[in-house]
Amino acid sequence: MGNLQKAMNIILKLKKTNLDVKTYSNILQLCAESKALNYGKKVHNLICLDSVDIDYVLGSKLVFMYVSCGDLEQGRRVFDMFCDNVVKDNVFLWNFLMNGYVKIGEFNECLCLFERMMVLSVAPDSYTFSCVFKCLGLVGDGVVRLGDMVHGCVVKLGFGFDSSVVNSMIAWYFKCGNVDGARKMFGGLRERDVVSWNSMISGYVVCGFAEKGFGIFVEMICDEVSVDLTTMVNVVVACANMGDVKLGRSVHGFAVKGGFGKEMKFENTLCDMYSKCGDMDAAMKVFENMDERSVISWTSMIAGYAREGQSDEAIGLFLDMKKERVKPDTFTVTSILHACASNGSLEKGKEVHSYIRDNQIESLAVSNALMDMYAKCGNMDESYSVFSQMPFRDIVSWNTMIGGFSKNCLPSEALDLFIEMQGEVKPDHVTMTCILPACASLASLNKGREIHGYILRNGLFSDQYIINALIDMYVKCGGLFLAKSLFDLTVAKNLVTWTVMIAGYAIVGLGHEAVSTFKQMLDKGINPNEASFTSILYACGHSGLLQEGWKFYNMMVNDFKIEPKLEHYSCMVDLLSRAGKLSEAYKFINTISAKIKPDATIWGALLCGCRFHRDVQLAEKVAERIFELEPENTGYYILLANIYAEVEKWEEVKTLRGRIRKNTECSWIEIKGKVNIFVAGDKDNPEAKRIEALLEKMRMEMRQDGFSNKIKYGLVNENDMGKKGVICGHSEALAIGFGILKLPPGRTIRVTKNLRVCGDCHEIAKFISKDLERQIVLRDSNRFHHFKDGFCSCRG
């Protein structure tokens, strides 16, 4: 740089330069080597002022200077001025410009320059073709035909056996997914260098053929070809993709013997391989023995711990990373956010969010990971705040928010966002699997059918996840016939498909159908899992199939070697309790206590049995256990109060009422696309008076029909205890009344309640289904109740 400054100072002081072409060329070379663009421009200006004839050498130096100094646009402008005559045949300049375009991502400009080169009959060299194929690989789809044409030029001009050209062609074929084409090019090489072998190994690995990639490595060793660092990195990646930690250890040993063991790039890849194979101890050992660690080293370990569910270790490592003053990159941040999301660590997640703000780490991936973290930690307000402030949102952003709303019991918000989404981004198959559970939560059959129509119109029906989500949605919306029809039409049923259908039969009380479906699944050679057995045991319990339930329980333990979980034990207690085997159920709980601590759900199943069979003494004993485990759970206090009410122990009911902290009960019904919500004693609804009058009319008709309400349930008003003929103002009764008023005669009334259905409302629904000849589908927090002709599917 010093020589350049001296030269420029002398030249600029001269009134008239009169320098020759060679001198100008040497100065331009110095400007290019020093990246001194300003001096270069001054030299170019002097050349123009001196009216110097620009020949082949000077023209080339001008282009070279501008491109070397980063002004590709001006370099191209100078090149175009002299291209047709002065510098046309300088293949170095063509290559230099094309490579410049590739470096800044202007791939189409590179290809256009090559096409112009062909039109002007400029003879390309091996570097030209290598650059073009590299560019074709980076462009992606849509250039296969052009690539084939360039391949033809390669053969025609005699470069078909040039290793550098063929290596670039191998890489391009792999990027196009043409594995056979790449293998054919490799097979035709007369002399294979290490780059050729590396191209084959990495190509196979990237295309998902890790085993074949490793096979090429074995061939390479057998042919006694010397490996390099790139070879070893690619082979370790192949081991990671295969999940073969034993093979990975062998490669690790081979690399250490070859002198690559302390290369940082290799060590980073080793950490990643061990973590992906689930051996975090080995990964940590490599990490701790590294002489130098980069951000990639730290990120590999953090991502590994997050992937293995060891979130605390990932967060601890992130804190250590900050202490070491290593600046995290985008991938580090997204990895640590996934770790926070995995263990629900909201406070740590907020700390990471603050770090992101303070260090202005902005990217689409980070914003999406932030939304996901907040959603999985249950903070949808913060999740939506991140979403609303994003300057650009992709399909992942929308799916994350919709899925977050669905999983956090905000189905209406999920549906609203789904509608808004369609104005910006076209929903994909993931969107469907996120939005269908929202329809299921609302029991919104009409919305679910609309989305089913969208799926069919947009060709998304072939996705197995969507089919399973559709069946599940129809089941939970009370459309069992539609669920069964879709199930029967599904050719490729997987375990989830069968399990969802079995669960569908279970929650509507069709135990025999559930058992039949379970047996069909076994006949098809599909082995059940924990969820499958939970569904079939639940079905047996709710249908009184005691022997079948025991049979399936023993099958799970003895034949499939599945260790029972709390939910399986709960189903068995429920099965025994409903069958009147209360003492056996109690003994069963005491027996399993040696293996696992029974939770409130298990004891609650027995308490329900006590109510059904009016065993007050056992109920009191069981209830005390439950209140120790879940003192804030209102439902169990209500259940015990109902047991007391059925035997008219009103003082005990009154005592329990004082201990109850009421949850807001609500029910809803969808009519003409609008969800109408009711709460107990609702007087604000515009139709409140008409609903009350209708229910009063039902009360009169029930009495005339011989119905006598004995106030058997403990949640009626205290002043009404002991009175006859009281119809409670519970939300489900109000929603059913609204449905009678608003839906056409004969139309099924579909109501959803957030808690268990009240016993009196259950009786009202039975009477209405008979008196008005209306089917009623009521979904509560426990199951479906299908009312028809005065009977309920729960047999209650």
PDB file of C-alpha atoms in Angstrom, residues 111-242:
ATOM      1  CA  LEU A 111     -25.518 -17.770 -16.299  1.00  0.00           C
ATOM      2  CA  CYS A 112     -26.402 -14.890 -18.659  1.00  0.00           C
ATOM      3  CA  LEU A 113     -22.725 -14.023 -18.913  1.00  0.00           C
ATOM      4  CA  PHE A 114     -21.934 -17.641 -19.818  1.00  0.00           C
ATOM      5  CA  GLU A 115     -24.637 -17.665 -22.502  1.00  0.00           C
ATOM      6  CA  ARG A 116     -23.187 -14.430 -23.947  1.00  0.00           C
ATOM      7  CA  MET A 117     -19.763 -16.036 -23.893  1.00  0.00           C
ATOM      8  CA  MET A 118     -21.103 -18.908 -26.011  1.00  0.00           C
ATOM      9  CA  VAL A 119     -22.824 -16.510 -28.459  1.00  0.00           C
ATOM     10  CA  LEU A 120     -19.510 -14.630 -28.971  1.00  0.00           C
ATOM     11  CA  SER A 121     -17.712 -17.972 -29.489  1.00  0.00           C
ATOM     12  CA  VAL A 122     -15.337 -17.373 -26.577  1.00  0.00           C
ATOM     13  CA  ALA A 123     -13.639 -20.669 -25.754  1.00  0.00           C
ATOM     14  CA  PRO A 124     -14.359 -21.615 -22.101  1.00  0.00           C
ATOM     15  CA  ASP A 125     -11.827 -23.439 -19.968  1.00  0.00           C
ATOM     16  CA  SER A 126     -12.223 -25.935 -17.123  1.00  0.00           C
ATOM     17  CA  TYR A 127     -12.662 -23.148 -14.579  1.00  0.00           C
ATOM     18  CA  THR A 128     -15.543 -21.703 -16.630  1.00  0.00           C
ATOM     19  CA  PHE A 129     -17.469 -24.964 -16.516  1.00  0.00           C
ATOM     20  CA  SER A 130     -16.711 -25.499 -12.826  1.00  0.00           C
ATOM     21  CA  CYS A 131     -18.050 -22.031 -12.055  1.00  0.00           C
ATOM     22  CA  VAL A 132     -21.179 -22.549 -14.179  1.00  0.00           C
ATOM     23  CA  PHE A 133     -22.050 -25.890 -12.565  1.00  0.00           C
ATOM     24  CA  LYS A 134     -21.474 -24.410  -9.129  1.00  0.00           C
ATOM     25  CA  CYS A 135     -23.873 -21.629 -10.083  1.00  0.00           C
ATOM     26  CA  LEU A 136     -26.456 -24.095 -11.457  1.00  0.00           C
ATOM     27  CA  GLY A 137     -26.368 -25.984  -8.175  1.00  0.00           C
ATOM     28  CA  LEU A 138     -27.027 -22.800  -6.204  1.00  0.00           C
ATOM     29  CA  VAL A 139     -29.882 -21.640  -8.464  1.00  0.00           C
ATOM     30  CA  GLY A 140     -31.943 -24.734  -7.570  1.00  0.00           C
ATOM     31  CA  ASP A 141     -34.939 -25.966  -9.531  1.00  0.00           C
ATOM     32  CA  GLY A 142     -35.740 -24.963 -13.089  1.00  0.00           C
ATOM     33  CA  VAL A 143     -32.261 -25.171 -14.609  1.00  0.00           C
ATOM     34  CA  VAL A 144     -31.993 -28.902 -15.285  1.00  0.00           C
ATOM     35  CA  ARG A 145     -32.438 -28.391 -19.031  1.00  0.00           C
ATOM     36  CA  LEU A 146     -29.751 -25.686 -19.080  1.00  0.00           C
ATOM     37  CA  GLY A 147     -27.460 -27.965 -17.078  1.00  0.00           C
ATOM     38  CA  ASP A 148     -27.920 -30.747 -19.622  1.00  0.00           C
ATOM     39  CA  MET A 149     -27.014 -28.280 -22.415  1.00  0.00           C
ATOM     40  CA  VAL A 150     -23.855 -27.223 -20.548  1.00  0.00           C
ATOM     41  CA  HIS A 151     -23.043 -30.907 -20.042  1.00  0.00           C
ATOM     42  CA  GLY A 152     -23.261 -31.291 -23.821  1.00  0.00           C
ATOM     43  CA  CYS A 153     -20.809 -28.416 -24.274  1.00  0.00           C
ATOM     44  CA  VAL A 154     -18.427 -30.064 -21.796  1.00  0.00           C
ATOM     45  CA  VAL A 155     -18.385 -33.270 -23.816  1.00  0.00           C
ATOM     46  CA  LYS A 156     -18.204 -31.469 -27.178  1.00  0.00           C
ATOM     47  CA  LEU A 157     -15.255 -29.300 -26.114  1.00  0.00           C
ATOM     48  CA  GLY A 158     -13.299 -32.229 -24.661  1.00  0.00           C
ATOM     49  CA  PHE A 159     -13.617 -31.546 -20.934  1.00  0.00           C
ATOM     50  CA  GLY A 160     -15.519 -34.766 -20.196  1.00  0.00           C
ATOM     51  CA  PHE A 161     -12.551 -36.311 -18.399  1.00  0.00           C
ATOM     52  CA  ASP A 162     -11.293 -33.179 -16.667  1.00  0.00           C
ATOM     53  CA  SER A 163     -11.517 -33.994 -12.949  1.00  0.00           C
ATOM     54  CA  SER A 164     -12.280 -30.424 -11.807  1.00  0.00           C
ATOM     55  CA  VAL A 165     -15.156 -30.117 -14.310  1.00  0.00           C
ATOM     56  CA  VAL A 166     -16.528 -33.596 -13.589  1.00  0.00           C
ATOM     57  CA  ASN A 167     -16.320 -32.957  -9.829  1.00  0.00           C
ATOM     58  CA  SER A 168     -18.463 -29.847 -10.215  1.00  0.00           C
ATOM     59  CA  MET A 169     -20.897 -31.811 -12.403  1.00  0.00           C
ATOM     60  CA  ILE A 170     -21.166 -34.546  -9.763  1.00  0.00           C
ATOM     61  CA  ALA A 171     -22.030 -31.936  -7.141  1.00  0.00           C
ATOM     62  CA  TRP A 172     -24.646 -30.410  -9.492  1.00  0.00           C
ATOM     63  CA  TYR A 173     -26.285 -33.758 -10.254  1.00  0.00           C
ATOM     64  CA  PHE A 174     -26.621 -34.467  -6.537  1.00  0.00           C
ATOM     65  CA  LYS A 175     -28.166 -31.044  -5.931  1.00  0.00           C
ATOM     66  CA  CYS A 176     -30.720 -31.834  -8.643  1.00  0.00           C
ATOM     67  CA  GLY A 177     -31.471 -35.131  -6.914  1.00  0.00           C
ATOM     68  CA  ASN A 178     -30.080 -37.095  -9.872  1.00  0.00           C
ATOM     69  CA  VAL A 179     -28.098 -39.640  -7.856  1.00  0.00           C
ATOM     70  CA  ASP A 180     -27.719 -42.050 -10.776  1.00  0.00           C
ATOM     71  CA  GLY A 181     -26.335 -39.265 -12.999  1.00  0.00           C
ATOM     72  CA  ALA A 182     -23.749 -38.368 -10.358  1.00  0.00           C
ATOM     73  CA  ARG A 183     -22.708 -41.999  -9.949  1.00  0.00           C
ATOM     74  CA  LYS A 184     -22.378 -42.364 -13.729  1.00  0.00           C
ATOM     75  CA  MET A 185     -20.123 -39.285 -13.945  1.00  0.00           C
ATOM     76  CA  PHE A 186     -17.976 -40.596 -11.092  1.00  0.00           C
ATOM     77  CA  GLY A 187     -17.728 -44.024 -12.747  1.00  0.00           C
ATOM     78  CA  GLY A 188     -16.545 -42.447 -16.011  1.00  0.00           C
ATOM     79  CA  LEU A 189     -13.629 -40.586 -14.439  1.00  0.00           C
ATOM     80  CA  ARG A 190     -10.239 -41.893 -15.520  1.00  0.00           C
ATOM     81  CA  GLU A 191      -8.442 -40.283 -12.596  1.00  0.00           C
ATOM     82  CA  ARG A 192     -10.286 -39.621  -9.378  1.00  0.00           C
ATOM     83  CA  ASP A 193      -8.788 -37.126  -6.973  1.00  0.00           C
ATOM     84  CA  VAL A 194      -9.816 -36.655  -3.334  1.00  0.00           C
ATOM     85  CA  VAL A 195     -12.328 -33.988  -4.371  1.00  0.00           C
ATOM     86  CA  SER A 196     -14.089 -36.546  -6.595  1.00  0.00           C
ATOM     87  CA  TRP A 197     -14.470 -38.984  -3.694  1.00  0.00           C
ATOM     88  CA  ASN A 198     -15.550 -36.219  -1.309  1.00  0.00           C
ATOM     89  CA  SER A 199     -18.170 -35.005  -3.798  1.00  0.00           C
ATOM     90  CA  MET A 200     -19.659 -38.501  -3.921  1.00  0.00           C
ATOM     91  CA  ILE A 201     -19.659 -38.978  -0.137  1.00  0.00           C
ATOM     92  CA  SER A 202     -21.193 -35.571   0.643  1.00  0.00           C
ATOM     93  CA  GLY A 203     -23.667 -35.874  -2.252  1.00  0.00           C
ATOM     94  CA  TYR A 204     -25.024 -39.202  -1.021  1.00  0.00           C
ATOM     95  CA  VAL A 205     -25.261 -37.895   2.551  1.00  0.00           C
ATOM     96  CA  VAL A 206     -27.104 -34.702   1.572  1.00  0.00           C
ATOM     97  CA  CYS A 207     -29.546 -36.693  -0.588  1.00  0.00           C
ATOM     98  CA  GLY A 208     -30.396 -38.977   2.332  1.00  0.00           C
ATOM     99  CA  PHE A 209     -28.273 -41.973   1.352  1.00  0.00           C
ATOM    100  CA  ALA A 210     -25.836 -41.963   4.252  1.00  0.00           C
ATOM    101  CA  GLU A 211     -25.165 -45.704   3.979  1.00  0.00           C
ATOM    102  CA  LYS A 212     -24.123 -45.329   0.330  1.00  0.00           C
ATOM    103  CA  GLY A 213     -21.955 -42.362   1.256  1.00  0.00           C
ATOM    104  CA  PHE A 214     -20.183 -44.467   3.841  1.00  0.00           C
ATOM    105  CA  GLY A 215     -19.809 -47.209   1.241  1.00  0.00           C
ATOM    106  CA  ILE A 216     -17.962 -44.770  -1.046  1.00  0.00           C
ATOM    107  CA  PHE A 217     -15.631 -43.997   1.876  1.00  0.00           C
ATOM    108  CA  VAL A 218     -14.897 -47.723   2.234  1.00  0.00           C
ATOM    109  CA  GLU A 219     -14.176 -47.921  -1.531  1.00  0.00           C
ATOM    110  CA  MET A 220     -11.864 -44.941  -1.166  1.00  0.00           C
ATOM    111  CA  ILE A 221      -9.865 -46.627   1.615  1.00  0.00           C
ATOM    112  CA  CYS A 222      -9.689 -49.887  -0.360  1.00  0.00           C
ATOM    113  CA  ASP A 223      -8.308 -47.950  -3.357  1.00  0.00           C
ATOM    114  CA  GLU A 224      -5.675 -46.476  -1.030  1.00  0.00           C
ATOM    115  CA  VAL A 225      -6.715 -42.887  -1.755  1.00  0.00           C
ATOM    116  CA  SER A 226      -5.416 -40.440   0.846  1.00  0.00           C
ATOM    117  CA  VAL A 227      -8.260 -38.830   2.804  1.00  0.00           C
ATOM    118  CA  ASP A 228      -8.367 -35.185   3.848  1.00  0.00           C
ATOM    119  CA  LEU A 229     -10.235 -33.181   6.488  1.00  0.00           C
ATOM    120  CA  THR A 230     -13.288 -32.777   4.231  1.00  0.00           C
ATOM    121  CA  THR A 231     -13.487 -36.552   3.795  1.00  0.00           C
ATOM    122  CA  MET A 232     -13.505 -37.174   7.527  1.00  0.00           C
ATOM    123  CA  VAL A 233     -16.097 -34.465   8.205  1.00  0.00           C
ATOM    124  CA  ASN A 234     -18.422 -35.901   5.535  1.00  0.00           C
ATOM    125  CA  VAL A 235     -18.034 -39.455   6.873  1.00  0.00           C
ATOM    126  CA  VAL A 236     -18.824 -38.375  10.435  1.00  0.00           C
ATOM    127  CA  VAL A 237     -21.958 -36.608   9.145  1.00  0.00           C
ATOM    128  CA  ALA A 238     -22.921 -39.886   7.426  1.00  0.00           C
ATOM    129  CA  CYS A 239     -22.597 -41.715  10.762  1.00  0.00           C
ATOM    130  CA  ALA A 240     -24.744 -39.050  12.445  1.00  0.00           C
ATOM    131  CA  ASN A 241     -27.446 -39.391   9.803  1.00  0.00           C
ATOM    132  CA  MET A 242     -27.428 -43.175  10.189  1.00  0.00           C
TER     133      MET A 242
END
